Coordinates of C-alpha atoms and ligand atoms in Angstrom, one line a residue:
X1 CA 0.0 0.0 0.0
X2 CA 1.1 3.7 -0.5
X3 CA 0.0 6.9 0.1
X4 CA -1.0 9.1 -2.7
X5 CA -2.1 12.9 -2.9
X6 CA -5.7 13.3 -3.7
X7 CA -6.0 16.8 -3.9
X8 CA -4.0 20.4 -3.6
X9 CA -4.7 23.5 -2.8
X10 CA -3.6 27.0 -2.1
X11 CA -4.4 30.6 -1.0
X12 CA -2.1 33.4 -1.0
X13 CA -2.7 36.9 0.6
X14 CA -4.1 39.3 -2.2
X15 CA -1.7 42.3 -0.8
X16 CA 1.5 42.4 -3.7
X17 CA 4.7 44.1 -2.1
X18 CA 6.5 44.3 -5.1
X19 CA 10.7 45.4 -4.8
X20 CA 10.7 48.8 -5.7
X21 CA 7.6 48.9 -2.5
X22 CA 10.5 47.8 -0.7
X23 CA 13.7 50.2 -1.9
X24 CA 11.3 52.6 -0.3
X25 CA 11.8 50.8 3.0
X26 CA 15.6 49.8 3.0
X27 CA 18.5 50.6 1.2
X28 CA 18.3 48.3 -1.7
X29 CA 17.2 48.0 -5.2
X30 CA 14.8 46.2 -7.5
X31 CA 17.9 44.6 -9.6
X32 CA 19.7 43.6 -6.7
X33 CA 16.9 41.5 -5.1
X34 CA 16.0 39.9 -9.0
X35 CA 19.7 39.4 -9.5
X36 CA 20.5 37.8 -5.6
X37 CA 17.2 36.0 -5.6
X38 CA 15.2 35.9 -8.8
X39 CA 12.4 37.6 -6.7
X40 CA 9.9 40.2 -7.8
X41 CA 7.5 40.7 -6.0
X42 CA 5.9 38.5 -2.9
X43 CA 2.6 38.6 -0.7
X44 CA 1.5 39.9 2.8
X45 CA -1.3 39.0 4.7
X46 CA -3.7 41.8 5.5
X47 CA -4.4 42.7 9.1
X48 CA -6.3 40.8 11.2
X49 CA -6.1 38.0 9.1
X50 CA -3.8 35.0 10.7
X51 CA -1.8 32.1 9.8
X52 CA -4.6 29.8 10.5
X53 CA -7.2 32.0 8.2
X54 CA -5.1 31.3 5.5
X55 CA -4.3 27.7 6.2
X56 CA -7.6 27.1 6.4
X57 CA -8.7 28.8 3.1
X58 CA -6.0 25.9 1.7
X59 CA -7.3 23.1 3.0
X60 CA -10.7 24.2 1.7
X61 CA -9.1 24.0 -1.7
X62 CA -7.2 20.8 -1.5
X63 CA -10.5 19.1 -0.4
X64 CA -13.0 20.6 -3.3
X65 CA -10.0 18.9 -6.0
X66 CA -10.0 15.7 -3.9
X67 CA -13.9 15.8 -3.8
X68 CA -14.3 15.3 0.2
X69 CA -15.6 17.0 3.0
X70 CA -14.2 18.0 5.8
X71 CA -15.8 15.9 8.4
X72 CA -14.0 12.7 6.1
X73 CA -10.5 14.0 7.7
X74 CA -8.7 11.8 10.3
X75 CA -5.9 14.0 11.0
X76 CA -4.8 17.8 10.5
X77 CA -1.0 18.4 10.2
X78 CA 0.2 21.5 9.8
X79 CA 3.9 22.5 9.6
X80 CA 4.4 26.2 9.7
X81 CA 6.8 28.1 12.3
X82 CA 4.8 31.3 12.4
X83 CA 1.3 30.0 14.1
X84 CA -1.0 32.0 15.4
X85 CA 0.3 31.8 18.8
X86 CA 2.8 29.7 20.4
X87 CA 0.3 27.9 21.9
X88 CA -2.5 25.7 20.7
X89 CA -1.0 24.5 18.0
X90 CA -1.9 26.4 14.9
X91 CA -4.0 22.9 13.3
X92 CA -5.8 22.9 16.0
X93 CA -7.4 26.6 15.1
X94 CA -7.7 25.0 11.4
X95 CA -9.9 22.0 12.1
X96 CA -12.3 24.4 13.8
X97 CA -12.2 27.0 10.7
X98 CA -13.0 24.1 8.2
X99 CA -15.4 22.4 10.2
X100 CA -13.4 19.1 11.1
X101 CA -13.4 17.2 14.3
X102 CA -10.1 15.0 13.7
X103 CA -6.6 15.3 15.6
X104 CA -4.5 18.2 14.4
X105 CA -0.8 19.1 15.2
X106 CA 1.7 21.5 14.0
X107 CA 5.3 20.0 12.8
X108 CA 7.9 23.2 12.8
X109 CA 10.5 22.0 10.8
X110 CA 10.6 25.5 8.6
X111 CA 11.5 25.3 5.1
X112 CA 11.4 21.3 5.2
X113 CA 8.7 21.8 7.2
X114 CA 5.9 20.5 4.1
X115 CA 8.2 17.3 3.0
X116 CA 8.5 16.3 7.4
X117 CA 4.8 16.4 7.1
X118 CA 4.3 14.2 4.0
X119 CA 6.7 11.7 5.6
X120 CA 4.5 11.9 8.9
X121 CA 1.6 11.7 7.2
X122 CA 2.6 9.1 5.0
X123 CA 3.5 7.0 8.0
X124 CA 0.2 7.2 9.7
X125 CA -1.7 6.3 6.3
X126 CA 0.7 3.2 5.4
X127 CA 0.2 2.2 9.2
X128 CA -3.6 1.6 8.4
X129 CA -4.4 4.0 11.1
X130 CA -5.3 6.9 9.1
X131 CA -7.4 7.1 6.0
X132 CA -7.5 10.7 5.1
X133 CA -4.9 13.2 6.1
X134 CA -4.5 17.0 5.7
X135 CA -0.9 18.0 5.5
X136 CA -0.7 22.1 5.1
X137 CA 2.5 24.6 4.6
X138 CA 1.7 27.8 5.6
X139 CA 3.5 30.9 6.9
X140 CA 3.0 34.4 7.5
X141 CA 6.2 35.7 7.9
X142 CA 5.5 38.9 7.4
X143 CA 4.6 39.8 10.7
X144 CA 8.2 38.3 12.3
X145 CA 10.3 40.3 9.8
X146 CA 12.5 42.9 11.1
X147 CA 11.2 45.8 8.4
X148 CA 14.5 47.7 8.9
X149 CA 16.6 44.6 8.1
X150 CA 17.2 43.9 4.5
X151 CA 19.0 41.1 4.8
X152 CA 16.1 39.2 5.5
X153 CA 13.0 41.5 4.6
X154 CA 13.4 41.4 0.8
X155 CA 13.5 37.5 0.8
X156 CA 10.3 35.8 2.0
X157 CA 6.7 36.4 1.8
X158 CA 3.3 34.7 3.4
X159 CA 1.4 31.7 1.7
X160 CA -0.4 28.3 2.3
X161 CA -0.5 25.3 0.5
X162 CA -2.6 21.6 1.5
X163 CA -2.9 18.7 0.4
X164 CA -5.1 15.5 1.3
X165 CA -3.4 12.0 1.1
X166 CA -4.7 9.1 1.8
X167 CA -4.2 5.1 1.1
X168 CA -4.2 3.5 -3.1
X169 CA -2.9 0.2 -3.9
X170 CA -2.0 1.2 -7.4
X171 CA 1.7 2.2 -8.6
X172 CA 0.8 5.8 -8.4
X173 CA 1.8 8.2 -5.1
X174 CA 4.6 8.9 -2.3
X175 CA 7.4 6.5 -3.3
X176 CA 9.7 7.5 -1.0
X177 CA 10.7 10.4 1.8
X178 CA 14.2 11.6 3.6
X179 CA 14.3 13.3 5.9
X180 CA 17.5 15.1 8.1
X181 CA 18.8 17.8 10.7
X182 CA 21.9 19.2 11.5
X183 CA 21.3 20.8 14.8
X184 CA 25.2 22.5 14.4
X185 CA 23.2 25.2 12.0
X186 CA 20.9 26.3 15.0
X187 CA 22.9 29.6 14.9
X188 CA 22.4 30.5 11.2
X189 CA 18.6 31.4 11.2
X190 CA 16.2 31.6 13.3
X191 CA 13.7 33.9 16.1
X192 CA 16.0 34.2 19.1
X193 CA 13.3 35.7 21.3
X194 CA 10.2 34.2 22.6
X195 CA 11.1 31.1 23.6
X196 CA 12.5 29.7 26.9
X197 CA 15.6 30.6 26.2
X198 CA 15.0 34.5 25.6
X199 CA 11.4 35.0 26.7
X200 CA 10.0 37.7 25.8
X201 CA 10.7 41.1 27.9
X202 CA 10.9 44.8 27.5
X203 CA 14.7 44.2 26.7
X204 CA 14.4 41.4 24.2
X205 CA 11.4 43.9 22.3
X206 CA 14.2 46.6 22.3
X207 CA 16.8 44.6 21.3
X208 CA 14.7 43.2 18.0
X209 CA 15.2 39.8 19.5
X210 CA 11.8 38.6 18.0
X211 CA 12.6 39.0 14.3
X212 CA 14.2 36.4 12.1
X213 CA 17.6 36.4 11.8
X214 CA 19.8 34.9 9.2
X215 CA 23.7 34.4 8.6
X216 CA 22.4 33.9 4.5
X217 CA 25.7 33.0 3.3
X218 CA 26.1 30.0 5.7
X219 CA 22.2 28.9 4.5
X220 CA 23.0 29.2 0.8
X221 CA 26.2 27.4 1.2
X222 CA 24.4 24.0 3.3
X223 CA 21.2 24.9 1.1
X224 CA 22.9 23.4 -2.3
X225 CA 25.0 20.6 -0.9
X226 CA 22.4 19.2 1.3
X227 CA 19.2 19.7 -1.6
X228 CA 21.6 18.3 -3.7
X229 CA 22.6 15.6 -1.7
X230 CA 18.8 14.6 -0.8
X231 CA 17.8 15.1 -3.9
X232 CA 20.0 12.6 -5.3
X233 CA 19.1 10.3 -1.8
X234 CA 15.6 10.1 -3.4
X235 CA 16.4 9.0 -7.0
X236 CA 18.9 6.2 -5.7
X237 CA 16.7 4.8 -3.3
X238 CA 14.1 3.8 -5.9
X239 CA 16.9 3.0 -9.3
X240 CA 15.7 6.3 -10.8
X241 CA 18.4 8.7 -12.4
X242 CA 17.7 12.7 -13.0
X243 CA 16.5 11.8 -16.9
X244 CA 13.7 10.0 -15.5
X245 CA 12.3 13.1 -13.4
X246 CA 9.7 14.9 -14.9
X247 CA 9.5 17.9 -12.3
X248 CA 11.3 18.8 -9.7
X249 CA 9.5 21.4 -6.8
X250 CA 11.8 22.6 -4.8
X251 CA 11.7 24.9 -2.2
X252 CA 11.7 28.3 -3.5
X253 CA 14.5 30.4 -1.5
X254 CA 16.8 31.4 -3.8
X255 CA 16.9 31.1 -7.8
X256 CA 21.0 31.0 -7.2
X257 CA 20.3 28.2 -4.6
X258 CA 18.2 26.0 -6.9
X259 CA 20.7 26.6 -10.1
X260 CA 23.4 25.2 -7.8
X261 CA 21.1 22.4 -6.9
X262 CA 20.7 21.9 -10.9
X263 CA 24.6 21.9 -11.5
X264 CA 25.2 19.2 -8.7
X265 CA 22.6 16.5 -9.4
X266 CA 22.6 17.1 -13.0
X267 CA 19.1 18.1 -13.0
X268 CA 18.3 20.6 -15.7
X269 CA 16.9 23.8 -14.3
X270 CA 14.3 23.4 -16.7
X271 CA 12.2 20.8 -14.7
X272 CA 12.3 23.1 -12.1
X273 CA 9.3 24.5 -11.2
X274 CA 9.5 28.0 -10.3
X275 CA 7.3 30.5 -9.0
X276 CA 9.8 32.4 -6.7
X277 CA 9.4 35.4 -8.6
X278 CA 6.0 36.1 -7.6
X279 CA 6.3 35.0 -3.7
X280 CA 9.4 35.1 -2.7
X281 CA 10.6 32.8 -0.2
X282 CA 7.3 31.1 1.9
X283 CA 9.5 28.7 3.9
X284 CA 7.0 25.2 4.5
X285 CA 4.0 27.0 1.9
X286 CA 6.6 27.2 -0.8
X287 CA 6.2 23.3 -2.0
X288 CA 2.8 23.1 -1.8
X289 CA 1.9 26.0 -3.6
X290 CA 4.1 25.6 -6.2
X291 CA 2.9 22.0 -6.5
X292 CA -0.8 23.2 -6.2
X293 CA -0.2 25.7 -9.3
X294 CA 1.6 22.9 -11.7
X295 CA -1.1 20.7 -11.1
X296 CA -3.8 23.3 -11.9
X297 CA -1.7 25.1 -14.7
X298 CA -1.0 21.4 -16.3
X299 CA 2.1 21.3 -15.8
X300 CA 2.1 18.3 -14.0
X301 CA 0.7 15.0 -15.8
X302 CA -0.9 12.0 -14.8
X303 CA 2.7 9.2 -14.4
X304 CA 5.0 11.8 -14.1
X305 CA 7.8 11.3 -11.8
X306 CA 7.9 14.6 -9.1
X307 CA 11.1 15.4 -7.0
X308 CA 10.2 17.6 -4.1
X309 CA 13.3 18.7 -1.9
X310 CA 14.3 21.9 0.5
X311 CA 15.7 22.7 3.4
X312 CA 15.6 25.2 5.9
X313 CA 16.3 26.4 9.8
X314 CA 18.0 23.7 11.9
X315 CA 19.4 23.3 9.3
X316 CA 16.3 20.8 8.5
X317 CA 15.8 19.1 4.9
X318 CA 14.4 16.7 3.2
X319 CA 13.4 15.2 -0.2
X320 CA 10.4 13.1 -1.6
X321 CA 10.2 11.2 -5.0
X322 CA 5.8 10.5 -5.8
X323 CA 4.4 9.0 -9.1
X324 CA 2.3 11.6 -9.8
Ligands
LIG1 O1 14.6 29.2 3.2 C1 15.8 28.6 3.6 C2 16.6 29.6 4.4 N1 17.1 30.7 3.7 C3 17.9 30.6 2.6 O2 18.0 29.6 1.9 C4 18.6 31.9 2.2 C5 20.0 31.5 1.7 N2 20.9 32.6 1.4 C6 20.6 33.4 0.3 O3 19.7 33.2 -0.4 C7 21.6 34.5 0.0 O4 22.8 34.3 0.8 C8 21.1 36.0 0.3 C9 20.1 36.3 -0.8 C10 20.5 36.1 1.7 C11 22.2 37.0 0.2 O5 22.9 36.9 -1.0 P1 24.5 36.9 -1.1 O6 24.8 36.8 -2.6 O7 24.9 35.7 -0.2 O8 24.8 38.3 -0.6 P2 25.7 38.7 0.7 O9 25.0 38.3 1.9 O10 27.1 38.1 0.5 O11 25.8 40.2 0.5 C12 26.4 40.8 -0.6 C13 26.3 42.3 -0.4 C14 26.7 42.8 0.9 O12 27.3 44.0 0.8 P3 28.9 44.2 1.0 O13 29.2 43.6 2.4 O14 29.5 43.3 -0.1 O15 29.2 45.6 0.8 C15 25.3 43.0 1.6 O16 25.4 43.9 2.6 O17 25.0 42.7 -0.7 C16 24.5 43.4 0.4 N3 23.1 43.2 0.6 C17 22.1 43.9 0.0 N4 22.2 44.9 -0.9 C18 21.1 45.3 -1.4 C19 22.5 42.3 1.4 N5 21.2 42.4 1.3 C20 20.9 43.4 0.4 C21 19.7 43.9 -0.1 N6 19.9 44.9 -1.0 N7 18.5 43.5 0.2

């Protein structure tokens, strides 16, 4: 038995920041965010909308393509690292908004926070435990950006993207996952304040401490080696070699990052999927949205051989080889 993906979705905020909104902010420039990144433009949730709102806007997709109602859901995962609040979990907040009454959890695994999901998910369904499982990538990172820091506000943007899995006994679905961490990268990106070991205090306000921060060289430098290295994890596992990929969605950090990524496994940037041009870097949304629009745009085909891959802050990563 395997688990296959029955439907996607995806919602993104209607707000555009585009990068000249931003050389208004920051000292830097349309071309050198296109050049650096290959982003344009990205999206930013509107106020008093939250991370759940748009999770749950998502889900309601993926499950109109896969044809099922909410009540048919046995489990909610959501991996995201900006929830609503640090407490519940932000899936819980989901299955109320969609009208489910199944467990829900948050993974945080950030970037590889969708492909951690899959594999979870994936586990529960081959188990025989679970017959229909939610698995959403959604952040709003807009509102833990430090606005006056532009080496991290030009980069990422706010998104969600679902999908339902559940059991098939044919040759189509998840073939395999891989997942790793590297707990030595904890000091290259990530929200020192707010946790137990910096809670939250007038000081650690002042001192900006609840912003992401991000050493971006030392990411770029593990992003390629280890994407690479996962990506080509996934092909070997099940006697596939890069010819045999039809697509390949990747996280969507960098443009640099992925043509790296390209150069090392011998995949041609042209099965790449992008879309980082229009959203910028949505950490665990960024898969599943740009899965969600290559399904919908017909990119993707009935057969085809799909590569998914990232990683993230931990460092975290991951890969995932489905028969589409
Ligand atoms: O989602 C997973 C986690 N994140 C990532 O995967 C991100 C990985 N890292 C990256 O994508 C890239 O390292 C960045 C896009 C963050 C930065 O690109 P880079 O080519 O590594 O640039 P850099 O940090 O080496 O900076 C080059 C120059 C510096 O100026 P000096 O020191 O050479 O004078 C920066 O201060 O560019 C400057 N710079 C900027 N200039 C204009 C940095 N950010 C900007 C900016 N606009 N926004």
């Amino acid at each position: 038995m395997r688990t296959r993906i029955l439907g996607t979705g995806k919602a993104v905020p209607a707000k555009v920041v585009t990068n000249h909104d931003l050389e208004k902010l920051v000292a830097t420039s349309d071309q050198w965010i296109a050049e650096r990144t290959g982003i344009r433009e990205r999206r930013v949730l509107e106020e008093g909308r939250t991370t759940s709102d748009l999770a749950a806007e998502a889900a309601r997709a993926a499950l109109a393509a896969a044809e099922l109602p909410a009540s048919s859901l046995d489990a909610i995962i959501v991996a995201t690292v900006t929830p609503d609040a640090p407490l519940p979990a932000c899936a819980v907040s989901v299955q109320q908004k969609i009208g489910a009454s199944c467990p829900a959890f948050d993974i945080a695994a950030a970037c590889a926070g969708f492909i951690y999901g899959l594999a979870v998910a994936d586990g529960l369904v081959r188990t025989g435990a679970y017959q229909r499982v939610l698995v959403i990538g959604v952040e709003v990172l807009s509102r833990v950006l430090d606005w006056t820091d532009r080496n991290t506000c030009v980069l990422f943007g706010d998104g969600a993207g679902a999908v339902v899995v559940g059991p098939t006994e044919g040759d189509r679905g998840l073939l395999s996952t891989h997942l790793y961490a590297d707990g030595a990268g904890v000091p290259l990106l990530g929200i020192p304040g707010g946790g137990t070991a910096c809670p939250a205090s007038p000081a650690s306000v002042e001192a900006r401490q609840h912003f992401v921060k991000m050493n971006g060289k030392g990411v770029f430098v593990h992003a390629v080696r280890n994407i690479a290295r996962a990506s080509t994890a996934a092909l070997e596992k099940n006697g596939k070699t890069p010819a045999d990929v039809d697509w390949v969605i990747a996280h969507q950090a960098n443009l640099r990052i992925l043509e790296g990524v390209a150069d090392k496994t011998k995949l041609p940037l042209a099965k790449f999927y992008l879309n980082i041009h229009k959203y910028g870097n949505t950490s665990s949304a960024s898969i599943p949205i740009a899965l969600d629009e290559a399904v919908r745009d017909g990119s993707v085909k009935p057969g085809q051989l799909l590569l998914f891959c990232a990683l993230g802050a931990g460092l975290s990563w991951g890969s995932a080889l489905v028969r589409w």
